[in-house]
XYZ file of C-alpha atoms in Angstrom:
416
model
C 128.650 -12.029 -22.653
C 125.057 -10.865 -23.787
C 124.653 -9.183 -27.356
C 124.857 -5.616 -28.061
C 122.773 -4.420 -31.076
C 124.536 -2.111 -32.949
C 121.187 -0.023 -34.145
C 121.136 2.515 -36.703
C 119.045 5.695 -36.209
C 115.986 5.847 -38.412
C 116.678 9.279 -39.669
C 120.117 8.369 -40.828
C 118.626 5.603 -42.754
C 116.059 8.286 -44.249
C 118.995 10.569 -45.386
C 121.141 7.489 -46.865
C 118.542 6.281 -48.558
C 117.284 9.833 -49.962
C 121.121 10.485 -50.838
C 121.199 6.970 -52.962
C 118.192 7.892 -54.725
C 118.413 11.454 -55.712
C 119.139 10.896 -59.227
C 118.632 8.538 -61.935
C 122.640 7.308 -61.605
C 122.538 6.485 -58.591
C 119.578 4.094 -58.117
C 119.223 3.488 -62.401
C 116.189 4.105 -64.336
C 114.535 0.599 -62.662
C 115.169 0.980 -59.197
C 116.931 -2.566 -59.029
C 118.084 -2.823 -55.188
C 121.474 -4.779 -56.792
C 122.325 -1.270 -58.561
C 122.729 0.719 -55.134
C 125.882 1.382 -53.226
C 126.331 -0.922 -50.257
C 124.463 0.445 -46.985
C 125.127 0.419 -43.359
C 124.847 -2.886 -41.791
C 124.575 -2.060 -38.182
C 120.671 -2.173 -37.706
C 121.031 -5.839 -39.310
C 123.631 -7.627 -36.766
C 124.432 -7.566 -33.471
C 128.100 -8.557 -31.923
C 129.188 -10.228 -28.981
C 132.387 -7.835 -28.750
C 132.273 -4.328 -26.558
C 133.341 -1.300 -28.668
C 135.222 1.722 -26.766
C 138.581 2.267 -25.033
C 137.548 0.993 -21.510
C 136.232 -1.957 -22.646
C 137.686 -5.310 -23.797
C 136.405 -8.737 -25.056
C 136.903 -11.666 -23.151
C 139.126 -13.775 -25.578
C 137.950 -17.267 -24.075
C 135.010 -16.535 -25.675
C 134.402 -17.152 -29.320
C 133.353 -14.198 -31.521
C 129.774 -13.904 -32.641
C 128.147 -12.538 -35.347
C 124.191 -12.845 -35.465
C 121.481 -11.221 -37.996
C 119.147 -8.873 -35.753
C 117.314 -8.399 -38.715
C 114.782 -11.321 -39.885
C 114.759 -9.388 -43.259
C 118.365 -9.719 -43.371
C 121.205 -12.265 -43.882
C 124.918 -12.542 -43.154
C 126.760 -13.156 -46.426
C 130.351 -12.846 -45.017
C 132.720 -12.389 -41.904
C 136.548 -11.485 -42.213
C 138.088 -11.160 -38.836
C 141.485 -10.318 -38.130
C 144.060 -8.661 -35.610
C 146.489 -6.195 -36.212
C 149.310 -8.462 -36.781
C 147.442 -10.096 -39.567
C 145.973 -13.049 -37.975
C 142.851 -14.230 -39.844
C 140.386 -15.910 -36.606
C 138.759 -18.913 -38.891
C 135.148 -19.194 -38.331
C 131.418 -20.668 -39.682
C 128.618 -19.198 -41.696
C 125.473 -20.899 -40.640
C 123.918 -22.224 -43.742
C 120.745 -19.303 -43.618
C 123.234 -16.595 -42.616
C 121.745 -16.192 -39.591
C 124.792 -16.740 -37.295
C 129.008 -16.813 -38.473
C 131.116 -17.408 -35.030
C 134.652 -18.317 -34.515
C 135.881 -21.663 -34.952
C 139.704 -20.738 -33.685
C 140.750 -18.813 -30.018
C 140.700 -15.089 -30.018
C 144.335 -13.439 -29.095
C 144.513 -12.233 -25.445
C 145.721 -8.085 -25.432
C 144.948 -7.904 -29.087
C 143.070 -5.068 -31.658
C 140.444 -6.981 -33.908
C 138.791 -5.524 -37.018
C 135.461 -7.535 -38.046
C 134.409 -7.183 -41.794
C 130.765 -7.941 -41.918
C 129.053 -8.162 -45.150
C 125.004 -8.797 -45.512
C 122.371 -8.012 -47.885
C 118.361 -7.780 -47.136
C 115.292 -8.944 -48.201
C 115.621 -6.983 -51.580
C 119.247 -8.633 -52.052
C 121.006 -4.972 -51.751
C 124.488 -5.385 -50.307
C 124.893 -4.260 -46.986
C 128.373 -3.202 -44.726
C 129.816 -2.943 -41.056
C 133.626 -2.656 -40.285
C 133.694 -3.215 -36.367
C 137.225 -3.137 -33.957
C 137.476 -4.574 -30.598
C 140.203 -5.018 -27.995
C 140.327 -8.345 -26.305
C 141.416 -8.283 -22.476
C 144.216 -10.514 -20.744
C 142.406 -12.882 -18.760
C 143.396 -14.121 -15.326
C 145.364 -17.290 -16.290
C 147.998 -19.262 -14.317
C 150.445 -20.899 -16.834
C 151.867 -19.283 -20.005
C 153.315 -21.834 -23.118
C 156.589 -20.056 -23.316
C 158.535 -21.951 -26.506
C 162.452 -22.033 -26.924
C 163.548 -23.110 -30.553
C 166.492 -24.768 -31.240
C 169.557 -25.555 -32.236
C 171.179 -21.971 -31.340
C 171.604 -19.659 -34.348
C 174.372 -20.887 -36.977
C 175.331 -23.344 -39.790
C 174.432 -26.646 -39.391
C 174.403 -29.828 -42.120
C 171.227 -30.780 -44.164
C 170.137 -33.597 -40.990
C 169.816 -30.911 -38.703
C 166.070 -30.871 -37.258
C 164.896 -28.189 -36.032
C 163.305 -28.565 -32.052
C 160.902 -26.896 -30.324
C 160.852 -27.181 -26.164
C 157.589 -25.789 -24.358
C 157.275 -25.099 -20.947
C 154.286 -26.745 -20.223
C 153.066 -29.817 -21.239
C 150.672 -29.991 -23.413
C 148.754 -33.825 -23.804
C 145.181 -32.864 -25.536
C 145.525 -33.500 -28.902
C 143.135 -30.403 -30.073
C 145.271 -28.322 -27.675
C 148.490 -29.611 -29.678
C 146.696 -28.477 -32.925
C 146.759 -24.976 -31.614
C 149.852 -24.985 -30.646
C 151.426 -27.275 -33.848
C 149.575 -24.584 -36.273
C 151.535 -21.333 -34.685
C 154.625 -22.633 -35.177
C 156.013 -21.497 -38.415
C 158.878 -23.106 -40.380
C 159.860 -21.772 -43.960
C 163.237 -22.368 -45.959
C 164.976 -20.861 -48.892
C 164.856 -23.076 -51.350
C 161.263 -24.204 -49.934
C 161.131 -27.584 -49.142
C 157.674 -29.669 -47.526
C 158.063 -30.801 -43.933
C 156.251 -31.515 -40.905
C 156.535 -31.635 -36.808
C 156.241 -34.776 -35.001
C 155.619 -34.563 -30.921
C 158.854 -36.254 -29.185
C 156.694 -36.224 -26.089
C 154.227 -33.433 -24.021
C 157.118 -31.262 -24.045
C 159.213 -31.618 -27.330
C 158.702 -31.163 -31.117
C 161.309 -31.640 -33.730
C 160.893 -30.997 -37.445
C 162.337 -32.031 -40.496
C 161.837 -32.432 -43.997
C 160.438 -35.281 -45.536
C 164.460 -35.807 -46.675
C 167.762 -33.549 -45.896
C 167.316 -30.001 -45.978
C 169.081 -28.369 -49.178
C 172.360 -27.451 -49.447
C 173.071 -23.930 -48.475
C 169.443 -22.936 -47.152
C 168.239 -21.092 -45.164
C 165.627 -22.037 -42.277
C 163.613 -19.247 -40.195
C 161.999 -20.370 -37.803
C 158.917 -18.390 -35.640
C 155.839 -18.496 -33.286
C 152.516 -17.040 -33.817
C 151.555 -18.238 -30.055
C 151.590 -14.958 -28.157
C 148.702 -14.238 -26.547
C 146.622 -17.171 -28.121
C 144.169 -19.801 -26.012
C 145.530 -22.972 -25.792
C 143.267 -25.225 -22.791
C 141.827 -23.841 -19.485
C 144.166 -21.293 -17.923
C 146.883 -21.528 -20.537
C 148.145 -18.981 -22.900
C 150.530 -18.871 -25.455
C 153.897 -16.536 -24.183
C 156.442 -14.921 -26.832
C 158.933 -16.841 -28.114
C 162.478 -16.307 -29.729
C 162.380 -16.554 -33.501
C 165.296 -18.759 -34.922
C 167.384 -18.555 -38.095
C 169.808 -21.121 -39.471
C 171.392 -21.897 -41.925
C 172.946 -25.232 -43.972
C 176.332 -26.060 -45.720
C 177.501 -28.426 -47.896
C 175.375 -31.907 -47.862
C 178.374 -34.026 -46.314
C 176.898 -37.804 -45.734
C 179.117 -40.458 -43.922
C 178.098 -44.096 -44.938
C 180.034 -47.132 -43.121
C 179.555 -50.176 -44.077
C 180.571 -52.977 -41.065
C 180.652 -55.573 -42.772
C 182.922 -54.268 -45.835
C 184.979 -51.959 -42.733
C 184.939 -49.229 -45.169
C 183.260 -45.613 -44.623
C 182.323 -43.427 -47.811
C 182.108 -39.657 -47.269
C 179.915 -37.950 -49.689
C 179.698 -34.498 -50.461
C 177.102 -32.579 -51.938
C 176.709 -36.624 -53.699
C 180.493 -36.835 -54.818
C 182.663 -39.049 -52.888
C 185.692 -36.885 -51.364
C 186.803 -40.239 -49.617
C 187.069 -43.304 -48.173
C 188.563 -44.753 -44.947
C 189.620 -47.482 -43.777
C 187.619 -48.462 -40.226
C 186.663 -50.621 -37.815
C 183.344 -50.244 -35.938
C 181.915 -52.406 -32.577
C 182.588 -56.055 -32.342
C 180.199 -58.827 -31.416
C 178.561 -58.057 -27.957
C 179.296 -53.934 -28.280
C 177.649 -53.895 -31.918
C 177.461 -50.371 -33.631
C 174.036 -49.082 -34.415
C 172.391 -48.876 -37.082
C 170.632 -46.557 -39.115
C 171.030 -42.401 -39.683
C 172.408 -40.394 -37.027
C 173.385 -36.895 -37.346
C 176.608 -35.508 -35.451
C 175.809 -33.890 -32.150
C 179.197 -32.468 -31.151
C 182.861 -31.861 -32.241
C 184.258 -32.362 -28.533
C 187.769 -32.967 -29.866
C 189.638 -34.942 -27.133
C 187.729 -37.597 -24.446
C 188.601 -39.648 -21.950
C 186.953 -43.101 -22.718
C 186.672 -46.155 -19.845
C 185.549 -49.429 -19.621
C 183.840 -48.784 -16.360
C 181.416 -46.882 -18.639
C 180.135 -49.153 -20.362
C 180.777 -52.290 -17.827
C 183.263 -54.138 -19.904
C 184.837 -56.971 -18.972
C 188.243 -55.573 -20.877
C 189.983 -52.849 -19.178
C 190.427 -49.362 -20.736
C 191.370 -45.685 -19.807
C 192.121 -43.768 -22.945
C 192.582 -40.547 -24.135
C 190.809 -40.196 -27.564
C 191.568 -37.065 -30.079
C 189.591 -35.752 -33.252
C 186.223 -37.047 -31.197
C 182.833 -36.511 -33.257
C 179.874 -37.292 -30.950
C 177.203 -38.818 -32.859
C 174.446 -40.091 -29.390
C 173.983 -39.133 -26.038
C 175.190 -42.144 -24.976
C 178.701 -42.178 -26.272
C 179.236 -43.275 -29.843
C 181.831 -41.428 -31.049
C 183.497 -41.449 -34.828
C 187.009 -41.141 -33.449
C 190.940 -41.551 -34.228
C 192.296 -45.194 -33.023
C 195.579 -45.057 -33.728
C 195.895 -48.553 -31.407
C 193.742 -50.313 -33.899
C 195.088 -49.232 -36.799
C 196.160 -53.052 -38.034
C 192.135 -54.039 -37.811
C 190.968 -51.228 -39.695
C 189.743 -52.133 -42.832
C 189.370 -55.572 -41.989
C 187.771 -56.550 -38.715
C 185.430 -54.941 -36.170
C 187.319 -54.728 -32.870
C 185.538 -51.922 -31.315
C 183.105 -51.209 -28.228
C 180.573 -49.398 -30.433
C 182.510 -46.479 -31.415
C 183.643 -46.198 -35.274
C 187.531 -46.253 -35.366
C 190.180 -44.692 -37.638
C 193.683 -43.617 -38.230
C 194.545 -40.433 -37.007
C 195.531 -38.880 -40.111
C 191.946 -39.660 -41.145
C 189.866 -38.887 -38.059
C 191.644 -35.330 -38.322
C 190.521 -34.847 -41.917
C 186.892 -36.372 -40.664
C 186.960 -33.873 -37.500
C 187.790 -31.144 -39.684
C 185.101 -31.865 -42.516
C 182.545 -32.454 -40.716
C 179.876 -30.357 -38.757
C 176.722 -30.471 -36.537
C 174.069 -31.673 -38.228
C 176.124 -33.647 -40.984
C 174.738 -37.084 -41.555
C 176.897 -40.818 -40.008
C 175.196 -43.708 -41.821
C 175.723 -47.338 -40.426
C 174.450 -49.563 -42.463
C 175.476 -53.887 -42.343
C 176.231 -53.877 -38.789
C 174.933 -56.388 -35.963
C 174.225 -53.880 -33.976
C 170.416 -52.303 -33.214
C 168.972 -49.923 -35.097
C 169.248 -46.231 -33.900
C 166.333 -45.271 -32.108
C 164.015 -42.425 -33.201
C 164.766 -40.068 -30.426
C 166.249 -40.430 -27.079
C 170.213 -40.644 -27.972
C 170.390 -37.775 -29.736
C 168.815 -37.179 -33.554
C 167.642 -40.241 -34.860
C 164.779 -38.728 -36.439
C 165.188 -39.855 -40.150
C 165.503 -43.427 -38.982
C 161.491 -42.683 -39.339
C 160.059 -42.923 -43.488
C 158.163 -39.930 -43.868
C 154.248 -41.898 -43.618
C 155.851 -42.983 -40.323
C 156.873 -39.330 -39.579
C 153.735 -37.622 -40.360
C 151.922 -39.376 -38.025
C 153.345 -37.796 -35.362
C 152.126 -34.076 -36.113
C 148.824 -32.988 -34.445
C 147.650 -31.872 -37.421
C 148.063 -34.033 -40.173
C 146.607 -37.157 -38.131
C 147.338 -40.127 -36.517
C 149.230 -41.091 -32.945
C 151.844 -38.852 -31.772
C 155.278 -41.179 -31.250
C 157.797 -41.184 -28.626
C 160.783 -42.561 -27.339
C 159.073 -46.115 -25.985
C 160.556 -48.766 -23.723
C 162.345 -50.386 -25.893
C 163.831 -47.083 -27.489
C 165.146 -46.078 -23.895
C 166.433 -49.790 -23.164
C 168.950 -49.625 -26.482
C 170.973 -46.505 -25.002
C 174.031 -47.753 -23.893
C 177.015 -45.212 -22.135
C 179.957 -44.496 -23.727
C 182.504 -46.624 -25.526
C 184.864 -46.754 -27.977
């Protein structure tokens, strides 16, 4: 798009100039330039933006500011649409030139703040609005938050699922930097790209007790690559209960259940025996699902099994279940005779199924087993330290992470 010149009419200028300097007040007794009100700007920059109605700015091209005036310099640009969005830009070092250094909204009202000053150093001017245009684009970034709206514990991460995939890294900048999470009480955290598709993010430890998380995208309408926009998107709110945190111990058979860092109890368990080893590491409880049929034939073990299992808590995609185990009841506390799942009485597993929620934290910690993986069975994500974490956000640096081989090789199906 060529320049328009925004000129000013020369008898205008005569009249402002005769207006400024009718009287001693308004120009002082010295006639410093520094002393006079600021003038108009538009004979000293030209725009690469189309003012009117009928006419709209291409947004996939930056916004330009230049000095048409070699007596003149640029001292400042403020840009901004009318939902508040400030478009980040450069001030070339003579203030001959500020552009934008972030993409223009498609469909969007822009007001430009230009400020200059001339020769004489007298402040100069120029508010400017534009309309940008929808260009003719063939994929939108539509982005669906989760979990669903409701209470969740303090390992709950949030996720965010786009509908395109998005690989370039400066294109994952764009869209990492719209995506807004904020809590009450505040608390630091950061997203880390799962894969071209996925984000989750989380804390740099549990979320507070009793917060609350909003969750929102600033994506509509902005440029992410060639042909693809950024679509609306749901905003999210959650909140968190009590911090409830489930340690077992294998070795010792014993799992403590903290709340809010007070031990409310501790049970008696057994967890998975040699060859069906339970995980370990943090996972965070994916589903109350109550009663489950459990086989062998799910897992491939050599044993045969077909049982009906009440008070189940899911805690991976692949079937690890805190659970009642009323069969193993003499082993619990004492030996690990499990298939991977972590066993208990059913008095207890009642009182666990009714304490606990999604998003509540089931430590394993002493056990042969591997560690959880990051992502892949379910919420593994603070199985990560936070250095480790951090590198997985576009925008704080270093190589996103996913699930790798060797993550997707430890999912096993279901056992108990």
């Amino acid at each position: 798009m060529s320049h328009i010149v925004i000129s000013r009419p020369a008898v205008r200028c005569t009249l402002l100039v005769t207006a400024l300097c009718a009287g001693v007040t308004a120009c002082g007794s010295d006639g410093n330039p520094l002393s006079h009100r600021p003038y108009d700007a538009a004979g000293q920059i030209s725009v690469n933006a189309p003012s009117g109605e009928r006419k709209k700015a291409d947004p996939d091209k930056p916004l330009e500011v230049v000095a048409a005036d070699s007596d003149g310099r640029i001292t400042d640009v403020t840009a901004y649409d009318a939902t508040g969005r400030y478009v980040a830009g450069e001030l070339a070092a003579d203030g001959g030139r500020w552009y934008s250094t972030s993409p223009l909204a498609a469909h969007a009202s822009y007001t430009v703040r230009v400020s200059t000053e001339n020769e004489d150093g007298a402040p100069g001017r120029k508010v400017l609005t534009f309309d940008t245009g929808m260009p003719t684009t063939k994929k939108r970034l539509d982005v669906t938050f989760g979990p669903k709206a409701g209470t969740y514990g303090v390992g709950q991460p949030v996720t965010a699922e786009l509908s395109q995939p998005v690989k370039a890294r400066a294109q994952r900048a764009v869209v990492e930097r719209a995506l807004k999470v904020s809590s009450m009480p505040a608390t630091d955290g950061a997203w880390h790209w799962v894969d071209d598709k996925k984000l989750h993010y989380r804390p740099k430890d549990y979320w507070p007790a009793q917060a609350t998380i909003q969750v929102r995208s600033n994506l509509a309408g902005i440029k992410i690559g060639d042909r693809m926009w950024g679509g609306k998107a749901k905003p999210l709110t959650i909140t968190t209960g009590d911090k409830l945190v489930a340690v077992t111990d294998a070795a010792a058979h014993q799992m403590t259940v903290y709340k809010n860092d007070e031990v409310v109890r501790q049970i008696p368990v057994t967890t998975g025996r040699p060859g069906y080893d339970t995980r370990n590491g943090v996972k965070v409880v994916l589903a109350k699902e109550g009663t489950v049929r459990m086989t062998s034939a799910s897992i491939g073990a050599s044993d045969f099994y077909d049982l009906i299992v009440h008070h189940s808590v899911r805690v991976t995609n692949s079937g690890e279940y805190v659970h009642a185990a009323p069969w193993s009841v003499g082993s619990q506390g004492a030996a690990n005779v499990s298939h991977g799942c972590t066993g208990m009485s059913t008095e207890n597993a009642a009182w666990f199924y009714d304490t606990v929620r999604e998003g509540d934290i089931v430590k394993v910690i002493n056990s042969g087993g591997e560690s959880m993986a990051p992502f892949g069975n379910g919420f593994g994500d603070w199985n990560l330290d936070w250095a480790k974490w951090r590198t997985g956000s576009a925008l704080i640096g270093g190589t996103p992470d996913g699930p790798t081989p060797a993550d997707r090789a430890r999912l096993r199906p279901q056992s108990v």
